[in-house]
């Protein structure tokens, strides 16, 4: 993956070069953090780092860590901070993160946020994080989560209510039967929302108070949300 530097034209016609640096996508389960991270990844060639995806890969691989994590994930609870912090630290050593990356689903507790702030401050030359919070109402979140399906092969994401595949439960691109995440049920969603409100909402306030923070309306079409998120990043870095 090419390492990104974004060129932005200012109002007086000058071109300035912006390094994206660490970007946090914040928001409740189902606001579209993963979808938006993929949009930014495609536009700016910086990687998406999703702690949920890394954990699910560990679960699928049958690793001991994955077995313990799955029990918590299936209940809608968080896995311990030390575990996700270590996973993120290891991922940030990869050279593709040099000019920027999108953290999706991390940090999810104040402990993780404080760890991340300290970790980046200790790395010479790292830009400070900027945070963009995506807002979506409860009813819409519930439909997005309980309707969410994905293709286990090409990773395309569908929603049986909002963006159904052409043939029921089959991927449009490769015909593979779609799968549903084991934590995408209404019951687990409610627990994930409780966890979000008590542990993750304070993280949003932490970054709001630091000032390198913006909010976007996540109920617009995907490309409009992506445009708003990218505009917010350029504004915060510009
Ligand atoms: P996600 O794919 O981001 O919705 O994450 C799915 C599940 O993985 C969450 O409900 C948690 O159980 C776990 N998880 C993902 N990221 C974190 C994190 N940063 N801290 C703790 N648990 C996490």
PDB file of C-alpha atoms and ligand atoms in Angstrom:
ATOM      1  CA  UNK A   1       0.000   0.000   0.000  1.00  0.00           C
ATOM      2  CA  UNK A   2       1.391   3.418  -0.963  1.00  0.00           C
ATOM      3  CA  UNK A   3       1.981   5.671   2.027  1.00  0.00           C
ATOM      4  CA  UNK A   4      -0.364   8.626   1.896  1.00  0.00           C
ATOM      5  CA  UNK A   5       0.147  12.330   1.779  1.00  0.00           C
ATOM      6  CA  UNK A   6      -2.999  14.250   0.856  1.00  0.00           C
ATOM      7  CA  UNK A   7      -2.892  17.299  -1.359  1.00  0.00           C
ATOM      8  CA  UNK A   8      -5.482  19.950  -0.522  1.00  0.00           C
ATOM      9  CA  UNK A   9      -6.208  23.119  -2.499  1.00  0.00           C
ATOM     10  CA  UNK A  10      -6.748  26.161  -0.293  1.00  0.00           C
ATOM     11  CA  UNK A  11      -9.274  28.918  -1.081  1.00  0.00           C
ATOM     12  CA  UNK A  12      -6.547  31.083  -2.628  1.00  0.00           C
ATOM     13  CA  UNK A  13      -5.500  28.243  -4.942  1.00  0.00           C
ATOM     14  CA  UNK A  14      -2.358  27.040  -3.153  1.00  0.00           C
ATOM     15  CA  UNK A  15      -1.782  23.319  -2.815  1.00  0.00           C
ATOM     16  CA  UNK A  16      -0.831  22.180   0.678  1.00  0.00           C
ATOM     17  CA  UNK A  17       0.309  18.696   1.620  1.00  0.00           C
ATOM     18  CA  UNK A  18      -1.323  17.061   4.620  1.00  0.00           C
ATOM     19  CA  UNK A  19      -0.128  13.940   6.428  1.00  0.00           C
ATOM     20  CA  UNK A  20      -3.257  12.211   7.785  1.00  0.00           C
ATOM     21  CA  UNK A  21      -1.611  10.821  10.967  1.00  0.00           C
ATOM     22  CA  UNK A  22      -3.617   8.834  13.520  1.00  0.00           C
ATOM     23  CA  UNK A  23      -7.378   9.173  13.011  1.00  0.00           C
ATOM     24  CA  UNK A  24      -9.902   7.843  15.518  1.00  0.00           C
ATOM     25  CA  UNK A  25     -13.386   6.979  14.348  1.00  0.00           C
ATOM     26  CA  UNK A  26     -15.679   7.066  17.351  1.00  0.00           C
ATOM     27  CA  UNK A  27     -19.337   6.170  17.725  1.00  0.00           C
ATOM     28  CA  UNK A  28     -21.770   3.558  19.003  1.00  0.00           C
ATOM     29  CA  UNK A  29     -21.965   0.024  17.554  1.00  0.00           C
ATOM     30  CA  UNK A  30     -23.444   0.253  14.054  1.00  0.00           C
ATOM     31  CA  UNK A  31     -22.729   3.919  13.279  1.00  0.00           C
ATOM     32  CA  UNK A  32     -20.625   2.775  10.318  1.00  0.00           C
ATOM     33  CA  UNK A  33     -17.081   3.113  11.637  1.00  0.00           C
ATOM     34  CA  UNK A  34     -15.904   0.081   9.649  1.00  0.00           C
ATOM     35  CA  UNK A  35     -17.625   1.202   6.451  1.00  0.00           C
ATOM     36  CA  UNK A  36     -16.178   4.700   6.757  1.00  0.00           C
ATOM     37  CA  UNK A  37     -12.719   3.388   7.605  1.00  0.00           C
ATOM     38  CA  UNK A  38     -12.801   1.391   4.354  1.00  0.00           C
ATOM     39  CA  UNK A  39     -13.832   4.506   2.387  1.00  0.00           C
ATOM     40  CA  UNK A  40     -10.917   6.499   3.829  1.00  0.00           C
ATOM     41  CA  UNK A  41      -8.536   3.597   3.317  1.00  0.00           C
ATOM     42  CA  UNK A  42      -9.467   3.495  -0.376  1.00  0.00           C
ATOM     43  CA  UNK A  43      -9.271   7.280  -0.820  1.00  0.00           C
ATOM     44  CA  UNK A  44      -6.082   7.973   1.100  1.00  0.00           C
ATOM     45  CA  UNK A  45      -4.202   4.650   1.110  1.00  0.00           C
ATOM     46  CA  UNK A  46      -3.855   4.457   4.885  1.00  0.00           C
ATOM     47  CA  UNK A  47      -4.707   1.265   6.778  1.00  0.00           C
ATOM     48  CA  UNK A  48      -7.793   0.558   8.888  1.00  0.00           C
ATOM     49  CA  UNK A  49      -6.968  -0.911  12.278  1.00  0.00           C
ATOM     50  CA  UNK A  50     -10.091  -2.502  13.730  1.00  0.00           C
ATOM     51  CA  UNK A  51      -9.606  -4.133  17.123  1.00  0.00           C
ATOM     52  CA  UNK A  52     -12.892  -6.013  16.571  1.00  0.00           C
ATOM     53  CA  UNK A  53     -11.538  -7.479  13.300  1.00  0.00           C
ATOM     54  CA  UNK A  54      -8.217  -8.441  14.921  1.00  0.00           C
ATOM     55  CA  UNK A  55     -10.094 -10.127  17.772  1.00  0.00           C
ATOM     56  CA  UNK A  56     -12.408 -11.975  15.346  1.00  0.00           C
ATOM     57  CA  UNK A  57      -9.353 -13.177  13.392  1.00  0.00           C
ATOM     58  CA  UNK A  58      -7.965 -14.579  16.656  1.00  0.00           C
ATOM     59  CA  UNK A  59     -11.310 -16.249  17.382  1.00  0.00           C
ATOM     60  CA  UNK A  60     -11.439 -17.777  13.891  1.00  0.00           C
ATOM     61  CA  UNK A  61      -7.832 -18.941  14.188  1.00  0.00           C
ATOM     62  CA  UNK A  62      -8.671 -20.845  17.386  1.00  0.00           C
ATOM     63  CA  UNK A  63      -5.960 -19.016  19.394  1.00  0.00           C
ATOM     64  CA  UNK A  64      -6.196 -19.238  23.190  1.00  0.00           C
ATOM     65  CA  UNK A  65      -6.574 -15.451  23.317  1.00  0.00           C
ATOM     66  CA  UNK A  66      -9.462 -15.746  20.865  1.00  0.00           C
ATOM     67  CA  UNK A  67     -11.320 -18.336  22.959  1.00  0.00           C
ATOM     68  CA  UNK A  68     -11.289 -16.069  26.023  1.00  0.00           C
ATOM     69  CA  UNK A  69     -12.205 -13.002  23.973  1.00  0.00           C
ATOM     70  CA  UNK A  70     -15.134 -14.761  22.242  1.00  0.00           C
ATOM     71  CA  UNK A  71     -16.958 -15.365  25.517  1.00  0.00           C
ATOM     72  CA  UNK A  72     -16.859 -11.637  26.315  1.00  0.00           C
ATOM     73  CA  UNK A  73     -17.627 -10.552  22.742  1.00  0.00           C
ATOM     74  CA  UNK A  74     -20.668 -12.840  22.542  1.00  0.00           C
ATOM     75  CA  UNK A  75     -22.010 -11.189  25.697  1.00  0.00           C
ATOM     76  CA  UNK A  76     -21.476  -7.679  24.319  1.00  0.00           C
ATOM     77  CA  UNK A  77     -18.801  -6.950  26.919  1.00  0.00           C
ATOM     78  CA  UNK A  78     -15.340  -5.536  26.336  1.00  0.00           C
ATOM     79  CA  UNK A  79     -12.157  -7.583  26.396  1.00  0.00           C
ATOM     80  CA  UNK A  80      -9.513  -6.337  28.880  1.00  0.00           C
ATOM     81  CA  UNK A  81      -7.637  -3.130  28.056  1.00  0.00           C
ATOM     82  CA  UNK A  82      -4.155  -4.706  28.327  1.00  0.00           C
ATOM     83  CA  UNK A  83      -5.026  -7.231  25.650  1.00  0.00           C
ATOM     84  CA  UNK A  84      -6.299  -4.718  23.065  1.00  0.00           C
ATOM     85  CA  UNK A  85      -3.571  -2.199  23.913  1.00  0.00           C
ATOM     86  CA  UNK A  86      -0.953  -4.856  23.174  1.00  0.00           C
ATOM     87  CA  UNK A  87      -2.662  -5.787  19.907  1.00  0.00           C
ATOM     88  CA  UNK A  88      -2.699  -2.139  18.833  1.00  0.00           C
ATOM     89  CA  UNK A  89       0.940  -1.590  19.874  1.00  0.00           C
ATOM     90  CA  UNK A  90       1.979  -4.578  17.751  1.00  0.00           C
ATOM     91  CA  UNK A  91      -0.039  -3.367  14.754  1.00  0.00           C
ATOM     92  CA  UNK A  92       1.415   0.157  14.970  1.00  0.00           C
ATOM     93  CA  UNK A  93       4.901  -1.279  14.470  1.00  0.00           C
ATOM     94  CA  UNK A  94       3.985  -2.153  10.871  1.00  0.00           C
ATOM     95  CA  UNK A  95       5.536   0.260   8.346  1.00  0.00           C
ATOM     96  CA  UNK A  96       2.219   0.912   6.558  1.00  0.00           C
ATOM     97  CA  UNK A  97       1.154   3.062   9.538  1.00  0.00           C
ATOM     98  CA  UNK A  98       4.018   5.563   9.007  1.00  0.00           C
ATOM     99  CA  UNK A  99       1.948   8.437   7.613  1.00  0.00           C
ATOM    100  CA  UNK A 100      -1.401   7.637   9.112  1.00  0.00           C
ATOM    101  CA  UNK A 101      -4.009   5.044  10.000  1.00  0.00           C
ATOM    102  CA  UNK A 102      -7.621   4.834  11.065  1.00  0.00           C
ATOM    103  CA  UNK A 103      -8.392   3.291  14.420  1.00  0.00           C
ATOM    104  CA  UNK A 104     -11.847   1.746  14.273  1.00  0.00           C
ATOM    105  CA  UNK A 105     -13.330   0.554  17.582  1.00  0.00           C
ATOM    106  CA  UNK A 106     -10.343   1.674  19.641  1.00  0.00           C
ATOM    107  CA  UNK A 107     -10.029   3.280  22.169  1.00  0.00           C
ATOM    108  CA  UNK A 108     -13.220   2.102  23.827  1.00  0.00           C
ATOM    109  CA  UNK A 109     -12.410   2.963  27.449  1.00  0.00           C
ATOM    110  CA  UNK A 110     -10.728   5.923  29.131  1.00  0.00           C
ATOM    111  CA  UNK A 111      -7.914   3.533  30.113  1.00  0.00           C
ATOM    112  CA  UNK A 112      -7.313   2.679  26.441  1.00  0.00           C
ATOM    113  CA  UNK A 113      -7.459   6.378  25.471  1.00  0.00           C
ATOM    114  CA  UNK A 114      -4.913   7.314  28.111  1.00  0.00           C
ATOM    115  CA  UNK A 115      -2.682   4.420  27.050  1.00  0.00           C
ATOM    116  CA  UNK A 116      -2.899   5.514  23.397  1.00  0.00           C
ATOM    117  CA  UNK A 117      -2.184   9.174  24.171  1.00  0.00           C
ATOM    118  CA  UNK A 118       0.893   8.146  26.208  1.00  0.00           C
ATOM    119  CA  UNK A 119       2.039   5.610  23.611  1.00  0.00           C
ATOM    120  CA  UNK A 120       1.927   8.180  20.797  1.00  0.00           C
ATOM    121  CA  UNK A 121       3.486  10.943  22.909  1.00  0.00           C
ATOM    122  CA  UNK A 122       6.423   8.616  23.563  1.00  0.00           C
ATOM    123  CA  UNK A 123       6.960   8.038  19.827  1.00  0.00           C
ATOM    124  CA  UNK A 124       9.081  10.789  18.359  1.00  0.00           C
ATOM    125  CA  UNK A 125       7.546  12.492  15.373  1.00  0.00           C
ATOM    126  CA  UNK A 126       4.052  11.009  15.776  1.00  0.00           C
ATOM    127  CA  UNK A 127       1.258  13.479  15.090  1.00  0.00           C
ATOM    128  CA  UNK A 128      -1.384  13.814  17.829  1.00  0.00           C
ATOM    129  CA  UNK A 129      -4.588  11.865  17.248  1.00  0.00           C
ATOM    130  CA  UNK A 130      -7.625  13.545  15.788  1.00  0.00           C
ATOM    131  CA  UNK A 131     -11.068  12.137  16.523  1.00  0.00           C
ATOM    132  CA  UNK A 132     -14.244  12.123  14.469  1.00  0.00           C
ATOM    133  CA  UNK A 133     -17.429  10.956  16.147  1.00  0.00           C
ATOM    134  CA  UNK A 134     -20.224   9.568  13.952  1.00  0.00           C
ATOM    135  CA  UNK A 135     -23.782  10.124  15.218  1.00  0.00           C
ATOM    136  CA  UNK A 136     -26.730   7.800  14.468  1.00  0.00           C
ATOM    137  CA  UNK A 137     -30.054   7.448  16.371  1.00  0.00           C
ATOM    138  CA  UNK A 138     -30.928   4.307  18.373  1.00  0.00           C
ATOM    139  CA  UNK A 139     -33.666   2.898  16.088  1.00  0.00           C
ATOM    140  CA  UNK A 140     -31.476   3.177  13.023  1.00  0.00           C
ATOM    141  CA  UNK A 141     -28.563   1.517  14.876  1.00  0.00           C
ATOM    142  CA  UNK A 142     -30.753  -1.421  15.845  1.00  0.00           C
ATOM    143  CA  UNK A 143     -31.788  -2.006  12.190  1.00  0.00           C
ATOM    144  CA  UNK A 144     -28.219  -1.677  11.013  1.00  0.00           C
ATOM    145  CA  UNK A 145     -26.899  -4.176  13.553  1.00  0.00           C
ATOM    146  CA  UNK A 146     -29.625  -6.824  13.384  1.00  0.00           C
ATOM    147  CA  UNK A 147     -29.749  -6.591   9.555  1.00  0.00           C
ATOM    148  CA  UNK A 148     -25.978  -6.688   9.053  1.00  0.00           C
ATOM    149  CA  UNK A 149     -24.574  -9.576   6.996  1.00  0.00           C
ATOM    150  CA  UNK A 150     -21.168  -9.997   5.408  1.00  0.00           C
ATOM    151  CA  UNK A 151     -19.442 -12.146   2.849  1.00  0.00           C
ATOM    152  CA  UNK A 152     -16.840 -14.341   4.550  1.00  0.00           C
ATOM    153  CA  UNK A 153     -14.819 -14.443   1.320  1.00  0.00           C
ATOM    154  CA  UNK A 154     -14.669 -10.897  -0.100  1.00  0.00           C
ATOM    155  CA  UNK A 155     -15.759  -9.127   3.123  1.00  0.00           C
ATOM    156  CA  UNK A 156     -18.510  -7.104   1.368  1.00  0.00           C
ATOM    157  CA  UNK A 157     -21.053  -5.822   3.867  1.00  0.00           C
ATOM    158  CA  UNK A 158     -24.850  -5.927   3.307  1.00  0.00           C
ATOM    159  CA  UNK A 159     -27.946  -5.142   5.321  1.00  0.00           C
ATOM    160  CA  UNK A 160     -31.063  -7.242   4.769  1.00  0.00           C
ATOM    161  CA  UNK A 161     -33.304  -4.184   5.456  1.00  0.00           C
ATOM    162  CA  UNK A 162     -31.265  -1.279   4.126  1.00  0.00           C
ATOM    163  CA  UNK A 163     -28.950  -2.691   1.445  1.00  0.00           C
ATOM    164  CA  UNK A 164     -30.019  -6.269   0.657  1.00  0.00           C
ATOM    165  CA  UNK A 165     -28.083  -8.556  -1.713  1.00  0.00           C
ATOM    166  CA  UNK A 166     -29.766  -9.255  -5.088  1.00  0.00           C
ATOM    167  CA  UNK A 167     -30.378 -12.885  -4.083  1.00  0.00           C
ATOM    168  CA  UNK A 168     -31.414 -13.516  -0.471  1.00  0.00           C
ATOM    169  CA  UNK A 169     -28.446 -14.197   1.828  1.00  0.00           C
ATOM    170  CA  UNK A 170     -25.917 -14.590  -1.053  1.00  0.00           C
ATOM    171  CA  UNK A 171     -23.018 -12.264  -1.890  1.00  0.00           C
ATOM    172  CA  UNK A 172     -23.618 -10.261  -5.096  1.00  0.00           C
ATOM    173  CA  UNK A 173     -19.948 -10.459  -6.039  1.00  0.00           C
ATOM    174  CA  UNK A 174     -19.092 -14.123  -5.546  1.00  0.00           C
ATOM    175  CA  UNK A 175     -22.344 -15.924  -4.584  1.00  0.00           C
ATOM    176  CA  UNK A 176     -20.989 -17.018  -1.183  1.00  0.00           C
ATOM    177  CA  UNK A 177     -23.654 -17.509   1.554  1.00  0.00           C
ATOM    178  CA  UNK A 178     -23.575 -14.420   3.784  1.00  0.00           C
ATOM    179  CA  UNK A 179     -22.782 -14.726   7.467  1.00  0.00           C
ATOM    180  CA  UNK A 180     -23.996 -12.853  10.526  1.00  0.00           C
ATOM    181  CA  UNK A 181     -21.712 -11.883  13.395  1.00  0.00           C
ATOM    182  CA  UNK A 182     -22.604 -13.872  16.511  1.00  0.00           C
ATOM    183  CA  UNK A 183     -22.916 -10.596  18.480  1.00  0.00           C
ATOM    184  CA  UNK A 184     -25.290  -8.910  15.997  1.00  0.00           C
ATOM    185  CA  UNK A 185     -28.490 -10.020  17.757  1.00  0.00           C
ATOM    186  CA  UNK A 186     -30.922  -7.586  19.396  1.00  0.00           C
ATOM    187  CA  UNK A 187     -30.130  -8.921  22.861  1.00  0.00           C
ATOM    188  CA  UNK A 188     -26.355  -8.515  22.491  1.00  0.00           C
ATOM    189  CA  UNK A 189     -26.838  -5.157  20.765  1.00  0.00           C
ATOM    190  CA  UNK A 190     -28.636  -3.837  23.846  1.00  0.00           C
ATOM    191  CA  UNK A 191     -25.764  -4.952  26.049  1.00  0.00           C
ATOM    192  CA  UNK A 192     -23.220  -3.425  23.635  1.00  0.00           C
ATOM    193  CA  UNK A 193     -25.128  -0.127  23.815  1.00  0.00           C
ATOM    194  CA  UNK A 194     -25.076  -0.229  27.635  1.00  0.00           C
ATOM    195  CA  UNK A 195     -21.334  -0.914  27.500  1.00  0.00           C
ATOM    196  CA  UNK A 196     -20.943   1.943  25.027  1.00  0.00           C
ATOM    197  CA  UNK A 197     -22.840   4.417  27.183  1.00  0.00           C
ATOM    198  CA  UNK A 198     -20.987   3.583  30.389  1.00  0.00           C
ATOM    199  CA  UNK A 199     -17.432   2.978  29.127  1.00  0.00           C
ATOM    200  CA  UNK A 200     -17.018   4.481  25.639  1.00  0.00           C
ATOM    201  CA  UNK A 201     -19.109   7.674  25.761  1.00  0.00           C
ATOM    202  CA  UNK A 202     -16.522   9.160  28.217  1.00  0.00           C
ATOM    203  CA  UNK A 203     -13.840   8.543  25.546  1.00  0.00           C
ATOM    204  CA  UNK A 204     -15.769  10.800  23.157  1.00  0.00           C
ATOM    205  CA  UNK A 205     -15.843  13.501  25.855  1.00  0.00           C
ATOM    206  CA  UNK A 206     -12.098  13.011  26.479  1.00  0.00           C
ATOM    207  CA  UNK A 207     -11.251  13.785  22.834  1.00  0.00           C
ATOM    208  CA  UNK A 208     -13.844  16.554  22.598  1.00  0.00           C
ATOM    209  CA  UNK A 209     -12.135  18.253  25.555  1.00  0.00           C
ATOM    210  CA  UNK A 210      -8.708  17.905  23.883  1.00  0.00           C
ATOM    211  CA  UNK A 211     -10.088  19.920  20.960  1.00  0.00           C
ATOM    212  CA  UNK A 212      -8.873  17.924  17.953  1.00  0.00           C
ATOM    213  CA  UNK A 213     -12.394  16.617  17.553  1.00  0.00           C
ATOM    214  CA  UNK A 214     -15.375  16.853  15.227  1.00  0.00           C
ATOM    215  CA  UNK A 215     -18.806  15.233  14.820  1.00  0.00           C
ATOM    216  CA  UNK A 216     -20.609  14.125  11.673  1.00  0.00           C
ATOM    217  CA  UNK A 217     -24.162  13.028  10.935  1.00  0.00           C
ATOM    218  CA  UNK A 218     -23.994   9.281  10.184  1.00  0.00           C
ATOM    219  CA  UNK A 219     -27.592   8.973   8.915  1.00  0.00           C
ATOM    220  CA  UNK A 220     -26.712  10.315   5.461  1.00  0.00           C
ATOM    221  CA  UNK A 221     -25.777   8.048   2.503  1.00  0.00           C
ATOM    222  CA  UNK A 222     -22.378   6.341   2.895  1.00  0.00           C
ATOM    223  CA  UNK A 223     -20.551   8.611   0.419  1.00  0.00           C
ATOM    224  CA  UNK A 224     -21.936  11.777   2.056  1.00  0.00           C
ATOM    225  CA  UNK A 225     -20.769  10.554   5.477  1.00  0.00           C
ATOM    226  CA  UNK A 226     -17.360   9.712   3.978  1.00  0.00           C
ATOM    227  CA  UNK A 227     -17.083  13.193   2.466  1.00  0.00           C
ATOM    228  CA  UNK A 228     -17.994  14.758   5.826  1.00  0.00           C
ATOM    229  CA  UNK A 229     -15.501  12.590   7.734  1.00  0.00           C
ATOM    230  CA  UNK A 230     -12.688  13.382   5.283  1.00  0.00           C
ATOM    231  CA  UNK A 231     -13.523  17.112   5.341  1.00  0.00           C
ATOM    232  CA  UNK A 232     -13.380  17.001   9.150  1.00  0.00           C
ATOM    233  CA  UNK A 233      -9.969  15.288   9.074  1.00  0.00           C
ATOM    234  CA  UNK A 234      -8.548  17.840   6.619  1.00  0.00           C
ATOM    235  CA  UNK A 235      -9.936  20.697   8.709  1.00  0.00           C
ATOM    236  CA  UNK A 236      -8.474  19.291  11.927  1.00  0.00           C
ATOM    237  CA  UNK A 237      -5.065  18.658  10.310  1.00  0.00           C
ATOM    238  CA  UNK A 238      -5.037  21.695   8.040  1.00  0.00           C
TER     239      UNK A 238
HETATM  240  P1  LIG B   1     -16.551  -4.282  16.951  1.00  0.00           P
HETATM  241  O1  LIG B   1     -16.246  -5.110  15.752  1.00  0.00           O
HETATM  242  O2  LIG B   1     -15.692  -3.032  16.998  1.00  0.00           O
HETATM  243  O3  LIG B   1     -18.013  -3.973  17.106  1.00  0.00           O
HETATM  244  O4  LIG B   1     -16.120  -5.148  18.233  1.00  0.00           O
HETATM  245  C1  LIG B   1     -16.759  -6.368  18.547  1.00  0.00           C
HETATM  246  C2  LIG B   1     -16.446  -6.758  19.976  1.00  0.00           C
HETATM  247  O5  LIG B   1     -15.026  -6.933  20.126  1.00  0.00           O
HETATM  248  C3  LIG B   1     -16.815  -5.737  21.032  1.00  0.00           C
HETATM  249  O6  LIG B   1     -18.183  -5.843  21.423  1.00  0.00           O
HETATM  250  C4  LIG B   1     -15.864  -6.113  22.164  1.00  0.00           C
HETATM  251  O7  LIG B   1     -16.289  -7.287  22.832  1.00  0.00           O
HETATM  252  C5  LIG B   1     -14.594  -6.465  21.409  1.00  0.00           C
HETATM  253  N1  LIG B   1     -13.738  -5.269  21.191  1.00  0.00           N
HETATM  254  C6  LIG B   1     -13.435  -4.660  20.010  1.00  0.00           C
HETATM  255  N2  LIG B   1     -12.646  -3.600  20.193  1.00  0.00           N
HETATM  256  C7  LIG B   1     -12.434  -3.513  21.529  1.00  0.00           C
HETATM  257  C8  LIG B   1     -11.717  -2.619  22.366  1.00  0.00           C
HETATM  258  N3  LIG B   1     -11.066  -1.562  21.863  1.00  0.00           N
HETATM  259  N4  LIG B   1     -11.712  -2.866  23.703  1.00  0.00           N
HETATM  260  C9  LIG B   1     -12.349  -3.916  24.231  1.00  0.00           C
HETATM  261  N5  LIG B   1     -13.079  -4.779  23.514  1.00  0.00           N
HETATM  262  C10 LIG B   1     -13.119  -4.605  22.165  1.00  0.00           C
END
